[in-house]
mmCIF file of C-alpha atoms in Angstrom:
data_model
loop_
_atom_site.group_PDB
_atom_site.id
_atom_site.type_symbol
_atom_site.label_atom_id
_atom_site.label_comp_id
_atom_site.label_asym_id
_atom_site.label_seq_id
_atom_site.Cartn_x
_atom_site.Cartn_y
_atom_site.Cartn_z
ATOM 1 C CA MET A 19 30.166 -2.002 -8.677
ATOM 2 C CA ASN A 20 26.814 -3.613 -8.905
ATOM 3 C CA LYS A 21 25.515 -6.623 -7.399
ATOM 4 C CA ALA A 22 27.061 -8.734 -10.479
ATOM 5 C CA ASP A 23 30.194 -7.328 -9.754
ATOM 6 C CA LEU A 24 30.149 -8.100 -6.708
ATOM 7 C CA ILE A 25 29.273 -11.559 -6.846
ATOM 8 C CA THR A 26 32.081 -11.646 -9.507
ATOM 9 C CA ALA A 27 34.500 -10.228 -6.774
ATOM 10 C CA ILE A 28 33.387 -13.106 -4.322
ATOM 11 C CA GLU A 29 33.055 -16.122 -6.399
ATOM 12 C CA THR A 30 36.670 -17.312 -6.426
ATOM 13 C CA ARG A 31 36.692 -17.310 -2.424
ATOM 14 C CA LEU A 32 32.959 -19.009 -2.481
ATOM 15 C CA GLY A 33 33.844 -21.835 -4.631
ATOM 16 C CA GLY A 34 31.538 -20.707 -7.394
ATOM 17 C CA LYS A 35 29.350 -18.360 -8.694
ATOM 18 C CA LYS A 36 25.913 -20.012 -7.427
ATOM 19 C CA ALA A 37 27.684 -19.932 -3.514
ATOM 20 C CA ALA A 38 28.923 -15.877 -3.972
ATOM 21 C CA THR A 39 25.155 -15.537 -5.399
ATOM 22 C CA ASP A 40 23.519 -17.299 -2.542
ATOM 23 C CA ALA A 41 26.008 -15.571 -0.136
ATOM 24 C CA VAL A 42 25.200 -12.165 -1.544
ATOM 25 C CA ASP A 43 21.671 -12.464 -1.544
ATOM 26 C CA ALA A 44 21.044 -14.046 1.885
ATOM 27 C CA VAL A 45 23.345 -11.285 3.763
ATOM 28 C CA LEU A 46 21.244 -8.426 1.458
ATOM 29 C CA ASP A 47 17.719 -10.094 2.625
ATOM 30 C CA ALA A 48 19.006 -10.174 6.191
ATOM 31 C CA ILE A 49 19.654 -6.956 6.360
ATOM 32 C CA ILE A 50 16.529 -5.782 4.067
ATOM 33 C CA ARG A 51 13.929 -7.652 6.618
ATOM 34 C CA GLU A 52 15.540 -6.034 9.692
ATOM 35 C CA VAL A 53 15.534 -2.570 8.836
ATOM 36 C CA ALA A 54 12.403 -2.780 7.496
ATOM 37 C CA ARG A 55 11.089 -4.391 10.709
ATOM 38 C CA GLY A 56 12.429 -1.217 12.182
ATOM 39 C CA ASN A 57 15.372 -2.950 13.874
ATOM 40 C CA LYS A 58 18.809 -1.111 13.422
ATOM 41 C CA VAL A 59 21.737 -3.959 11.813
ATOM 42 C CA THR A 60 24.910 -3.234 13.020
ATOM 43 C CA ILE A 61 28.091 -4.910 11.190
ATOM 44 C CA THR A 62 31.496 -3.877 13.024
ATOM 45 C CA GLY A 63 34.021 -2.141 11.120
ATOM 46 C CA PHE A 64 31.599 -1.734 8.274
ATOM 47 C CA GLY A 65 28.634 0.289 9.406
ATOM 48 C CA THR A 66 25.217 0.579 10.327
ATOM 49 C CA PHE A 67 21.819 0.480 8.615
ATOM 50 C CA GLU A 68 18.755 1.500 10.134
ATOM 51 C CA LYS A 69 15.043 2.837 9.899
ATOM 52 C CA VAL A 70 14.407 6.848 9.907
ATOM 53 C CA THR A 71 11.101 8.401 10.054
ATOM 54 C CA ARG A 72 10.854 11.313 7.943
ATOM 55 C CA ALA A 73 8.039 14.095 9.745
ATOM 56 C CA ALA A 74 5.343 15.267 7.444
ATOM 57 C CA ARG A 75 6.430 18.319 5.456
ATOM 58 C CA THR A 76 5.564 20.864 2.988
ATOM 59 C CA GLY A 77 7.106 21.234 0.037
ATOM 60 C CA ARG A 78 6.979 23.131 -3.289
ATOM 61 C CA ASN A 79 5.724 22.029 -7.102
ATOM 62 C CA PRO A 80 8.597 23.125 -9.273
ATOM 63 C CA ARG A 81 6.244 23.388 -12.362
ATOM 64 C CA THR A 82 3.848 25.421 -11.160
ATOM 65 C CA GLY A 83 5.129 26.936 -7.769
ATOM 66 C CA ASP A 84 2.104 25.656 -5.781
ATOM 67 C CA THR A 85 2.662 24.494 -2.160
ATOM 68 C CA VAL A 86 2.523 20.145 -2.110
ATOM 69 C CA PRO A 87 2.133 18.283 1.745
ATOM 70 C CA ILE A 88 4.338 15.580 1.873
ATOM 71 C CA LYS A 89 3.582 12.904 3.773
ATOM 72 C CA LYS A 90 5.155 11.164 6.719
ATOM 73 C CA THR A 91 7.478 8.410 5.128
ATOM 74 C CA ALA A 92 10.075 5.648 6.387
ATOM 75 C CA VAL A 93 13.637 5.470 5.136
ATOM 76 C CA PRO A 94 16.691 3.421 5.314
ATOM 77 C CA LYS A 95 19.594 4.916 6.653
ATOM 78 C CA PHE A 96 23.414 3.880 6.407
ATOM 79 C CA LYS A 97 26.322 5.437 8.739
ATOM 80 C CA PRO A 98 29.813 3.870 7.830
ATOM 81 C CA GLY A 99 32.017 2.302 10.406
ATOM 82 C CA THR A 100 35.112 3.669 11.253
ATOM 83 C CA GLY A 101 36.845 1.453 10.179
ATOM 84 C CA PHE A 102 35.101 1.443 6.912
ATOM 85 C CA LYS A 103 35.679 5.396 7.011
ATOM 86 C CA ALA A 104 39.591 4.642 7.457
ATOM 87 C CA VAL A 105 40.052 2.685 4.842
ATOM 88 C CA VAL A 106 38.045 5.326 2.158
ATOM 89 C CA ALA A 107 40.015 7.978 3.742
ATOM 90 C CA LYS A 108 43.297 6.209 3.142
ATOM 91 C CA PRO A 109 42.994 3.220 0.408
ATOM 92 C CA SER A 110 46.837 1.978 0.690
ATOM 93 C CA SER A 111 46.011 0.791 4.706
ATOM 94 C CA LEU A 112 43.782 -1.961 2.636
ATOM 95 C CA PRO A 113 45.644 -5.593 2.820
ATOM 96 C CA LYS A 114 46.522 -6.095 -0.592
ATOM 97 C CA THR A 115 45.655 -9.932 -0.166
ATOM 98 C CA GLY A 116 41.922 -9.442 -0.225
ATOM 99 C CA ASN A 117 41.617 -10.731 3.169
ATOM 100 C CA ALA A 118 37.773 -9.821 4.190
ATOM 101 C CA ALA A 119 38.787 -10.157 7.806
ATOM 102 C CA GLY A 120 41.628 -7.490 7.402
ATOM 103 C CA ARG A 121 39.146 -5.112 5.485
ATOM 104 C CA ALA A 122 36.443 -5.442 8.596
ATOM 105 C CA SER A 123 39.044 -4.379 10.909
ATOM 106 C CA ALA A 124 41.361 -1.633 9.007
ATOM 107 C CA GLY A 125 41.509 1.656 11.228
ATOM 108 C CA THR A 126 41.832 -0.314 14.455
ATOM 109 C CA ALA A 127 44.811 -0.316 16.855
ATOM 110 C CA GLY A 128 44.778 -4.723 16.399
ATOM 111 C CA THR A 129 45.107 -3.959 12.502
ATOM 112 C CA THR A 130 48.630 -1.726 12.759
ATOM 113 C CA ALA A 131 50.571 -4.507 14.205
ATOM 114 C CA THR A 132 49.157 -6.985 11.717
ATOM 115 C CA THR A 133 50.215 -4.218 9.075
ATOM 116 C CA LYS A 134 53.156 -4.137 10.147
ATOM 117 C CA ALA A 135 54.009 -7.793 10.275
ATOM 118 C CA ALA A 136 52.700 -7.743 6.735
ATOM 119 C CA ALA A 137 55.138 -5.122 5.786
ATOM 120 C CA LYS A 138 58.205 -7.279 7.046
ATOM 121 C CA LYS A 139 57.202 -9.992 4.520
ATOM 122 C CA ALA A 140 56.452 -7.949 1.737
ATOM 123 C CA PRO A 141 59.901 -6.990 -0.028
ATOM 124 C CA VAL A 142 60.385 -11.109 -1.089
ATOM 125 C CA LYS A 143 56.801 -10.472 -2.760
ATOM 126 C CA LYS A 144 57.651 -7.082 -4.325
ATOM 127 C CA THR A 145 60.758 -8.843 -5.690
ATOM 128 C CA THR A 146 59.236 -11.278 -7.867
ATOM 129 C CA THR A 147 56.522 -8.710 -8.456
ATOM 130 C CA LYS A 148 58.861 -6.179 -9.843
ATOM 131 C CA ALA A 149 60.717 -9.419 -11.520
ATOM 132 C CA ALA A 150 57.622 -9.951 -13.497
ATOM 133 C CA ALA A 151 56.745 -6.485 -14.352
ATOM 134 C CA LYS A 152 60.067 -6.053 -16.072
ATOM 135 C CA LYS A 153 59.411 -9.197 -18.037
ATOM 136 C CA THR A 154 55.796 -8.002 -19.098
ATOM 137 C CA THR A 155 57.267 -4.601 -19.637
ATOM 138 C CA ALA A 156 59.478 -6.076 -22.087
ATOM 139 C CA ALA A 157 56.894 -7.998 -23.685
ATOM 140 C CA LYS A 158 54.803 -4.885 -24.053
ATOM 141 C CA THR A 159 57.590 -2.827 -25.709
ATOM 142 C CA THR A 160 58.616 -5.660 -27.802
ATOM 143 C CA ALA A 161 54.639 -6.039 -29.007
ATOM 144 C CA THR A 162 54.337 -2.341 -29.531
ATOM 145 C CA LYS A 163 57.507 -2.252 -31.639
ATOM 146 C CA ALA A 164 56.458 -4.712 -33.926
ATOM 147 C CA ALA A 165 52.744 -3.647 -34.273
ATOM 148 C CA ALA A 166 54.229 -0.251 -35.154
ATOM 149 C CA LYS A 167 56.557 -1.725 -37.752
ATOM 150 C CA LYS A 168 53.279 -3.788 -39.477
ATOM 151 C CA ALA A 169 50.762 -0.671 -39.194
ATOM 152 C CA PRO A 170 52.543 1.548 -42.156
ATOM 153 C CA ALA A 171 52.792 -1.229 -44.276
ATOM 154 C CA LYS A 172 49.192 -2.137 -43.817
ATOM 155 C CA THR A 173 48.752 1.941 -44.431
ATOM 156 C CA ALA A 174 50.798 1.511 -47.836
ATOM 157 C CA THR A 175 48.551 -1.369 -49.042
ATOM 158 C CA LYS A 176 45.555 0.414 -48.585
ATOM 159 C CA ALA A 177 46.110 3.929 -50.161
ATOM 160 C CA THR A 178 47.597 1.894 -52.890
ATOM 161 C CA THR A 179 44.461 -0.118 -53.181
ATOM 162 C CA ARG A 180 42.066 3.433 -53.547
ATOM 163 C CA LYS A 181 44.569 4.995 -56.535
ATOM 164 C CA THR A 182 44.212 1.452 -57.620
ATOM 165 C CA ALA A 183 40.652 1.322 -57.524
ATOM 166 C CA LYS A 184 40.250 5.286 -58.713
ATOM 167 C CA LYS A 185 42.313 4.467 -61.945
#
């Protein structure tokens, strides 16, 4: 997922592409500016961004094998939070509603109770989903059969056209 995909994913929640673009840009700008100043940015349940200084060292030029001095430099570092790690390790723990608040606290003790409460309500939705899936599968099967019947006729027509063109 790139920045444009991220904007597209959240534009329905924020009411439009302009609002989503402004929100993503504002969040990224704030994080970048704070880390560049040397401050740590911590987003609970997601992770921590910070500036780390690498010491000066010597490296090797791979082409010639000579030693090359490498200057001291500062780089950004991201450390994922426990909630983020938990969701990556077990994606099924992610709520199906797409609720951002549920994602931020995934893996915490409070989420277990929320997940259990959601699981009790889920069978009603699953029944509806299964019925819709059966209808969709039936429609796909019908469309596939119809396409399969039409395909040989087109192939035969092309073959006949080629024979006629050669004569």
